[in-house]
RNA sequence: GGGCGCUUAGCUCAGUUGGUUCAGAGCACUUGGUUUACACCCAAGGGGUCGGGGGUUCGAAUCCCUCAGCGCCCACCA
């Protein structure tokens, strides 16, 4: 059957993906084989595939497919994350569009909407991954709010609470006034913003004097509870022990002294607002200051805001400045850039706020996780991230794990009284009741008296358990699955979540399995556009991955993603790379078309040059395989692809197939053909992780295969020894062919016209390659000569000289010029080599091998110079 | 402010412990080609004083110092 010259991915991809699914190749269960496991970084359940996912999951699929070919029990666990704040924000926005406010709903009503949304949009992203060819074990698909996974989260919370690691604290936290929840430090993004530094005058009590302070947030003066000066600041000795009066609210506040104040900055006087600044809080604690919280949860001012009550903090700022101006209290203003914290999810400007929250004490938990990375039990790829990791882990701070949201795992703390400490932490309500009765000494408490903490846990408090919880391994030491699959092998993720997620998974791994969660962490780069801008929805510079797959095929896009993405480096995505990817796929397809179109005849004998080419390619393959394995072992997947790409395109297609191609209307020996098919099959195994679809398509075309013989479950080529001489001999011949082509090009001799070739064989090369040279150079006659040939164009490979006699007169001048240039270069080269060799310190100091190499170079150069000189003489 | 990293061809990047003709690859570019798979093709070719300066060494893209530019992470001084 005639095959189309253009490979069309669409139906091929659908066909083989469903075949793979039907046959259950992606499935994994506990067996006697060695496992190779990857857990997917769970994407947000309601998200859609973006380029980062494409890159990430392409890499994982390459690793998992290769492991499957290598005979491991390959298990790739897919799933999604409930993404507490992100999902809740989306649901709130959706409800708002429908005219419903979150606050009008009960918790249960809201959760119902959230689940509806999750069911509607959840899983879309997993379907998209299938289009990419992701060979996940879909039967294992997990969601962080599945009953078993939720159960793990609650168990871990209770356990850590009982261990004294989780505590409740009244602390300064990051408050997102838009989502009205706290955020962990990691969820706050600092951005440089142009602001104003206001210099404000405060009257000193019982005097007509004023002092001036500088602030970027004038609206917070209403929460001031002190002015602080540096005790060593001589300018302010007269203020010691005095009081100041806060403008507008006319509250009297003490002037305190603390060396914390920077004498150089601003005016040297610092206003202290313990409720709204982390450093001020510390000062306040130290000096026993009053705390006045002037903000509502939504970022508007509360009753302490007086006539600004109910106004947003930024509106209040403007108006308050006007009022102060009118009062003559603004000395001056100056522009000032400072870093403003914003919410990672909502973008709102974060307010430091004091509140009761749950914290996890990280210090001790982090230690084994730090050690594991430092001693490379867990390897970070690239290793440059080790330093960053260490720095973070050594300075790790307690983790604020509570969020004032509804979508997520509700904190299993139950309040039975009105006191802040009147609570118990328990796995279930029933358990909680018993504990509450006991703790309170009140046996008549009922379920109705218990109020569960309304807050939910930080999303990462469930995803940090992911490599364990997907196998139900928390608190189940004897679970067969976890004991088999854990620790997993590789984790592929983005460096931006090294701390959010990776570090915490390692911590949880040691705490709950007493073992690392994975051995290697492959940190990908960020996908950027050609202008190096991060791809984002708002910029509209991110192509739709599914459209790309439609356009270039999944194989093409996979290759495109990988062509320029060394680990840890950002990837400048360019659609042309996908074009190159689909070009590669098409090349493979056409190579197959060529081979399957040959006429094969049992009677046709195998030629010497066929044998030679096959021998060469097998050795070349083995040599390249070694390189490829080395790249894989270092997670240099782009390099592994490039090595494969060049093997297939240059070595296999351009040289091998051209060398064995039968003459026009000729036939090929059955032996040769079978060997070529065998080689083709080995190639397909090698490319399968990168281009799973086209490789399977060709594999199944080559022969009718039983399900157990599909390419996806074939066996990866073994590394073998290879003969470097065979490779070198063949490549000597390809150099000769290239020399012939250059002359053809220079002299405008068409490839269709035959030429003669005379060889001055100083190298005593393997003449078996002559047949190939004749074929690929389109040589009419190849003869060996003892001396240079006049009236011919010449070129040299090592010290061999090749002559192509010219029918017409050759341009002597031009030839002389060319040869003279080559001579000058070679002589210069010789000179530098001889200089080295005549250097006593080099000969005695350098390793023997290096010196020997230099001596070889000298000999080669000398021989070559001889041939060039001889040729020049012939021309004169 | 603290830490880490980067600077090699027009672009994106390799270059392991200093030593093979080490100055590389892919893409882009130039030129020539309807060679019986592929124009998503074939062939040939041009292109870099390895950011600047200094040092160590027989020998430096590679090690050290210094200057310049860029990026990232952490901290968050009103």
Short mmCIF file of N, CA, C and O in Angstrom, two decimals, chain A residues 32-109:
data_model
loop_
_atom_site.label_atom_id
_atom_site.label_comp_id
_atom_site.label_asym_id
_atom_site.label_seq_id
_atom_site.Cartn_x
_atom_site.Cartn_y
_atom_site.Cartn_z
N UNK A 32 6.56 -8.34 40.93
CA UNK A 32 7.92 -8.70 41.35
C UNK A 32 8.97 -7.82 40.66
O UNK A 32 10.14 -7.85 41.02
N UNK A 33 8.54 -7.03 39.69
CA UNK A 33 9.51 -6.18 38.99
C UNK A 33 9.89 -4.95 39.82
O UNK A 33 9.18 -4.56 40.75
N UNK A 34 10.98 -4.34 39.44
CA UNK A 34 11.39 -3.13 40.16
C UNK A 34 10.51 -1.97 39.73
O UNK A 34 10.30 -1.77 38.53
N UNK A 35 9.97 -1.19 40.67
CA UNK A 35 9.10 -0.10 40.27
C UNK A 35 9.89 1.13 39.83
O UNK A 35 11.02 1.34 40.27
N UNK A 36 9.29 1.90 38.94
CA UNK A 36 9.81 3.22 38.62
C UNK A 36 8.58 4.13 38.71
O UNK A 36 7.62 3.96 37.95
N UNK A 37 8.62 5.05 39.63
CA UNK A 37 7.42 5.80 39.95
C UNK A 37 7.62 7.30 39.84
O UNK A 37 8.65 7.83 40.24
N UNK A 38 6.61 7.95 39.28
CA UNK A 38 6.55 9.41 39.27
C UNK A 38 5.16 9.80 39.76
O UNK A 38 4.17 9.21 39.31
N UNK A 39 5.09 10.75 40.67
CA UNK A 39 3.78 11.33 40.96
C UNK A 39 3.73 12.68 40.25
O UNK A 39 4.70 13.44 40.26
N UNK A 40 2.62 12.92 39.60
CA UNK A 40 2.47 14.17 38.84
C UNK A 40 2.38 15.34 39.83
O UNK A 40 1.82 15.17 40.91
N UNK A 41 2.96 16.47 39.51
CA UNK A 41 2.63 17.65 40.31
C UNK A 41 1.17 17.98 39.99
O UNK A 41 0.86 18.34 38.86
N UNK A 42 0.29 17.80 40.95
CA UNK A 42 -1.14 17.92 40.61
C UNK A 42 -1.51 19.33 40.19
O UNK A 42 -1.33 20.27 40.96
N UNK A 43 -2.00 19.47 38.98
CA UNK A 43 -2.44 20.80 38.55
C UNK A 43 -3.73 21.19 39.26
O UNK A 43 -4.44 20.31 39.76
N UNK A 44 -4.02 22.47 39.29
CA UNK A 44 -5.27 22.94 39.89
C UNK A 44 -6.45 22.27 39.20
O UNK A 44 -6.50 22.23 37.97
N UNK A 45 -7.34 21.79 40.00
CA UNK A 45 -8.42 20.97 39.46
C UNK A 45 -9.24 21.67 38.39
O UNK A 45 -9.68 21.05 37.43
N UNK A 46 -9.40 22.97 38.55
CA UNK A 46 -10.23 23.66 37.55
C UNK A 46 -9.40 24.41 36.52
O UNK A 46 -9.91 25.23 35.77
N UNK A 47 -8.11 24.12 36.49
CA UNK A 47 -7.23 24.82 35.56
C UNK A 47 -7.31 24.24 34.17
O UNK A 47 -7.95 23.22 33.92
N UNK A 48 -6.68 24.95 33.24
CA UNK A 48 -6.53 24.39 31.91
C UNK A 48 -5.04 24.30 31.62
O UNK A 48 -4.23 24.98 32.23
N UNK A 49 -4.72 23.46 30.67
CA UNK A 49 -3.33 23.20 30.33
C UNK A 49 -2.65 24.47 29.83
O UNK A 49 -3.14 25.13 28.94
N UNK A 50 -1.51 24.80 30.42
CA UNK A 50 -0.71 25.89 29.85
C UNK A 50 0.65 25.36 29.45
O UNK A 50 0.96 24.18 29.64
N UNK A 51 1.48 26.21 28.90
CA UNK A 51 2.75 25.75 28.35
C UNK A 51 3.66 25.13 29.41
O UNK A 51 4.44 24.24 29.13
N UNK A 52 3.58 25.66 30.62
CA UNK A 52 4.37 25.08 31.70
C UNK A 52 4.01 23.61 31.93
O UNK A 52 4.89 22.77 32.07
N UNK A 53 2.70 23.32 31.93
CA UNK A 53 2.26 21.93 32.07
C UNK A 53 2.79 21.09 30.91
O UNK A 53 3.18 19.95 31.11
N UNK A 54 2.75 21.67 29.72
CA UNK A 54 3.19 20.92 28.53
C UNK A 54 4.63 20.47 28.70
O UNK A 54 4.96 19.31 28.47
N UNK A 55 5.45 21.39 29.09
CA UNK A 55 6.87 21.08 29.25
C UNK A 55 7.06 20.02 30.33
O UNK A 55 7.66 18.97 30.12
N UNK A 56 6.49 20.34 31.46
CA UNK A 56 6.56 19.49 32.62
C UNK A 56 6.13 18.05 32.36
O UNK A 56 6.80 17.09 32.72
N UNK A 57 4.98 17.93 31.71
CA UNK A 57 4.43 16.59 31.51
C UNK A 57 5.07 15.87 30.35
O UNK A 57 5.12 14.64 30.33
N UNK A 58 5.59 16.62 29.38
CA UNK A 58 6.36 15.98 28.32
C UNK A 58 7.59 15.32 28.94
O UNK A 58 7.92 14.16 28.65
N UNK A 59 8.25 16.04 29.82
CA UNK A 59 9.44 15.49 30.46
C UNK A 59 9.11 14.24 31.26
O UNK A 59 9.80 13.23 31.19
N UNK A 60 8.02 14.31 32.01
CA UNK A 60 7.64 13.14 32.81
C UNK A 60 7.30 11.96 31.93
O UNK A 60 7.64 10.82 32.24
N UNK A 61 6.62 12.24 30.82
CA UNK A 61 6.24 11.13 29.95
C UNK A 61 7.46 10.49 29.30
O UNK A 61 7.51 9.28 29.11
N UNK A 62 8.43 11.30 28.97
CA UNK A 62 9.67 10.76 28.40
C UNK A 62 10.33 9.83 29.42
O UNK A 62 10.72 8.70 29.10
N UNK A 63 10.41 10.29 30.66
CA UNK A 63 11.05 9.47 31.69
C UNK A 63 10.28 8.17 31.92
O UNK A 63 10.86 7.10 32.03
N UNK A 64 8.96 8.29 31.98
CA UNK A 64 8.17 7.11 32.32
C UNK A 64 8.17 6.11 31.15
O UNK A 64 8.24 4.91 31.35
N UNK A 65 8.12 6.61 29.93
CA UNK A 65 8.13 5.70 28.77
C UNK A 65 9.46 4.98 28.65
O UNK A 65 9.54 3.81 28.31
N UNK A 66 10.52 5.72 28.92
CA UNK A 66 11.83 5.08 28.83
C UNK A 66 11.95 4.01 29.92
O UNK A 66 12.46 2.92 29.68
N UNK A 67 11.47 4.33 31.12
CA UNK A 67 11.52 3.36 32.21
C UNK A 67 10.71 2.11 31.85
O UNK A 67 11.13 0.99 32.12
N UNK A 68 9.57 2.32 31.20
CA UNK A 68 8.73 1.20 30.80
C UNK A 68 9.49 0.33 29.81
O UNK A 68 9.50 -0.90 29.91
N UNK A 69 10.17 0.98 28.85
CA UNK A 69 10.95 0.22 27.87
C UNK A 69 12.13 -0.50 28.54
O UNK A 69 12.55 -1.56 28.10
N UNK A 70 12.62 0.11 29.58
CA UNK A 70 13.75 -0.52 30.27
C UNK A 70 13.32 -1.66 31.18
O UNK A 70 14.15 -2.26 31.86
N UNK A 71 12.03 -1.93 31.19
CA UNK A 71 11.56 -3.10 31.92
C UNK A 71 11.15 -2.84 33.36
O UNK A 71 10.87 -3.78 34.10
N UNK A 72 11.12 -1.57 33.74
CA UNK A 72 10.65 -1.29 35.09
C UNK A 72 9.13 -1.38 35.12
O UNK A 72 8.47 -1.26 34.09
N UNK A 73 8.61 -1.57 36.30
CA UNK A 73 7.17 -1.46 36.50
C UNK A 73 6.88 0.03 36.62
O UNK A 73 6.97 0.62 37.69
N UNK A 74 6.58 0.63 35.47
CA UNK A 74 6.47 2.09 35.41
C UNK A 74 5.10 2.54 35.89
O UNK A 74 4.07 2.06 35.41
N UNK A 75 5.11 3.45 36.82
CA UNK A 75 3.86 3.93 37.40
C UNK A 75 3.88 5.45 37.50
O UNK A 75 4.69 6.03 38.22
N UNK A 76 3.00 6.07 36.74
CA UNK A 76 2.89 7.53 36.78
C UNK A 76 1.51 7.86 37.34
O UNK A 76 0.50 7.60 36.69
N UNK A 77 1.50 8.42 38.54
CA UNK A 77 0.23 8.68 39.22
C UNK A 77 -0.26 10.09 38.90
O UNK A 77 0.42 11.07 39.22
N UNK A 78 -1.41 10.19 38.24
CA UNK A 78 -1.95 11.52 37.91
C UNK A 78 -2.91 12.00 38.99
O UNK A 78 -3.31 11.22 39.86
N UNK A 79 -3.27 13.26 38.90
CA UNK A 79 -4.25 13.77 39.84
C UNK A 79 -4.32 15.28 39.81
O UNK A 79 -3.62 15.93 39.05
N UNK A 80 -5.19 15.80 40.63
CA UNK A 80 -5.39 17.24 40.66
C UNK A 80 -5.43 17.75 42.10
O UNK A 80 -5.63 16.99 43.04
N UNK A 81 -5.22 19.04 42.21
CA UNK A 81 -5.15 19.70 43.51
C UNK A 81 -6.40 20.58 43.65
O UNK A 81 -6.81 21.23 42.69
N UNK A 82 -6.95 20.62 44.85
CA UNK A 82 -8.17 21.41 45.02
C UNK A 82 -7.88 22.91 45.00
O UNK A 82 -8.76 23.72 44.77
N UNK A 83 -6.61 23.29 45.20
CA UNK A 83 -6.17 24.68 45.06
C UNK A 83 -7.08 25.65 45.79
O UNK A 83 -7.70 26.53 45.19
N UNK A 84 -7.13 25.46 47.08
CA UNK A 84 -8.06 26.19 47.93
C UNK A 84 -8.37 27.62 47.51
O UNK A 84 -9.48 27.93 47.08
N UNK A 85 -7.38 28.48 47.61
CA UNK A 85 -7.67 29.90 47.37
C UNK A 85 -7.97 30.19 45.91
O UNK A 85 -8.88 30.96 45.59
N UNK A 86 -7.24 29.53 45.00
CA UNK A 86 -7.44 29.80 43.58
C UNK A 86 -8.84 29.39 43.14
O UNK A 86 -9.53 30.11 42.43
N UNK A 87 -9.24 28.19 43.55
CA UNK A 87 -10.56 27.71 43.17
C UNK A 87 -11.66 28.54 43.83
O UNK A 87 -12.63 28.92 43.19
N UNK A 88 -11.46 28.80 45.13
CA UNK A 88 -12.49 29.58 45.82
C UNK A 88 -12.67 30.94 45.14
O UNK A 88 -13.79 31.42 44.96
N UNK A 89 -11.55 31.55 44.75
CA UNK A 89 -11.64 32.85 44.08
C UNK A 89 -12.43 32.75 42.78
O UNK A 89 -13.24 33.62 42.46
N UNK A 90 -12.19 31.66 42.05
CA UNK A 90 -12.92 31.48 40.80
C UNK A 90 -14.41 31.30 41.05
O UNK A 90 -15.25 31.83 40.32
N UNK A 91 -14.73 30.51 42.06
CA UNK A 91 -16.15 30.25 42.36
C UNK A 91 -16.83 31.54 42.83
O UNK A 91 -17.94 31.85 42.40
N UNK A 92 -16.12 32.28 43.67
CA UNK A 92 -16.68 33.55 44.15
C UNK A 92 -16.97 34.48 42.96
O UNK A 92 -18.03 35.09 42.87
N UNK A 93 -16.03 34.53 42.04
CA UNK A 93 -16.20 35.40 40.88
C UNK A 93 -17.37 34.93 40.02
O UNK A 93 -18.15 35.74 39.52
N UNK A 94 -17.48 33.63 39.87
CA UNK A 94 -18.56 33.07 39.06
C UNK A 94 -19.91 33.39 39.70
O UNK A 94 -20.86 33.79 39.04
N UNK A 95 -19.99 33.22 41.03
CA UNK A 95 -21.24 33.51 41.74
C UNK A 95 -21.59 34.99 41.62
O UNK A 95 -22.74 35.35 41.42
N UNK A 96 -20.57 35.79 41.73
CA UNK A 96 -20.78 37.23 41.63
C UNK A 96 -21.39 37.58 40.28
O UNK A 96 -22.32 38.38 40.19
N UNK A 97 -20.87 36.94 39.25
CA UNK A 97 -21.40 37.17 37.90
C UNK A 97 -22.87 36.77 37.83
O UNK A 97 -23.65 37.33 37.06
N UNK A 98 -23.24 35.79 38.66
CA UNK A 98 -24.64 35.37 38.70
C UNK A 98 -25.45 36.19 39.70
O UNK A 98 -26.59 35.86 40.01
N UNK A 99 -24.82 37.19 40.28
CA UNK A 99 -25.53 38.05 41.22
C UNK A 99 -25.61 37.50 42.64
O UNK A 99 -26.43 37.92 43.43
N UNK A 100 -24.72 36.54 42.93
CA UNK A 100 -24.74 35.96 44.28
C UNK A 100 -23.47 36.35 45.03
O UNK A 100 -22.37 36.20 44.50
N UNK A 101 -23.61 36.85 46.24
CA UNK A 101 -22.45 37.17 47.07
C UNK A 101 -22.13 35.97 47.94
O UNK A 101 -23.03 35.31 48.46
N UNK A 102 -20.84 35.74 48.12
CA UNK A 102 -20.43 34.62 48.96
C UNK A 102 -21.06 34.72 50.35
O UNK A 102 -21.52 33.73 50.92
N UNK A 103 -21.10 35.94 50.87
CA UNK A 103 -21.58 36.13 52.23
C UNK A 103 -23.07 35.84 52.39
O UNK A 103 -23.55 35.65 53.50
N UNK A 104 -23.78 35.79 51.27
CA UNK A 104 -25.20 35.48 51.37
C UNK A 104 -25.45 33.99 51.48
O UNK A 104 -26.57 33.56 51.73
N UNK A 105 -24.40 33.23 51.27
CA UNK A 105 -24.56 31.78 51.28
C UNK A 105 -24.06 31.20 52.60
O UNK A 105 -23.17 31.75 53.24
N UNK A 106 -24.64 30.06 52.95
CA UNK A 106 -24.09 29.32 54.09
C UNK A 106 -22.86 28.57 53.59
O UNK A 106 -22.64 28.43 52.38
N UNK A 107 -22.08 28.10 54.51
CA UNK A 107 -20.90 27.34 54.13
C UNK A 107 -21.28 26.16 53.24
O UNK A 107 -20.65 25.93 52.19
N UNK A 108 -22.30 25.43 53.64
CA UNK A 108 -22.71 24.26 52.86
C UNK A 108 -23.18 24.62 51.47
O UNK A 108 -22.88 23.94 50.49
N UNK A 109 -23.94 25.72 51.42
CA UNK A 109 -24.42 26.15 50.10
C UNK A 109 -23.25 26.52 49.19
O UNK A 109 -23.21 26.17 48.02
#
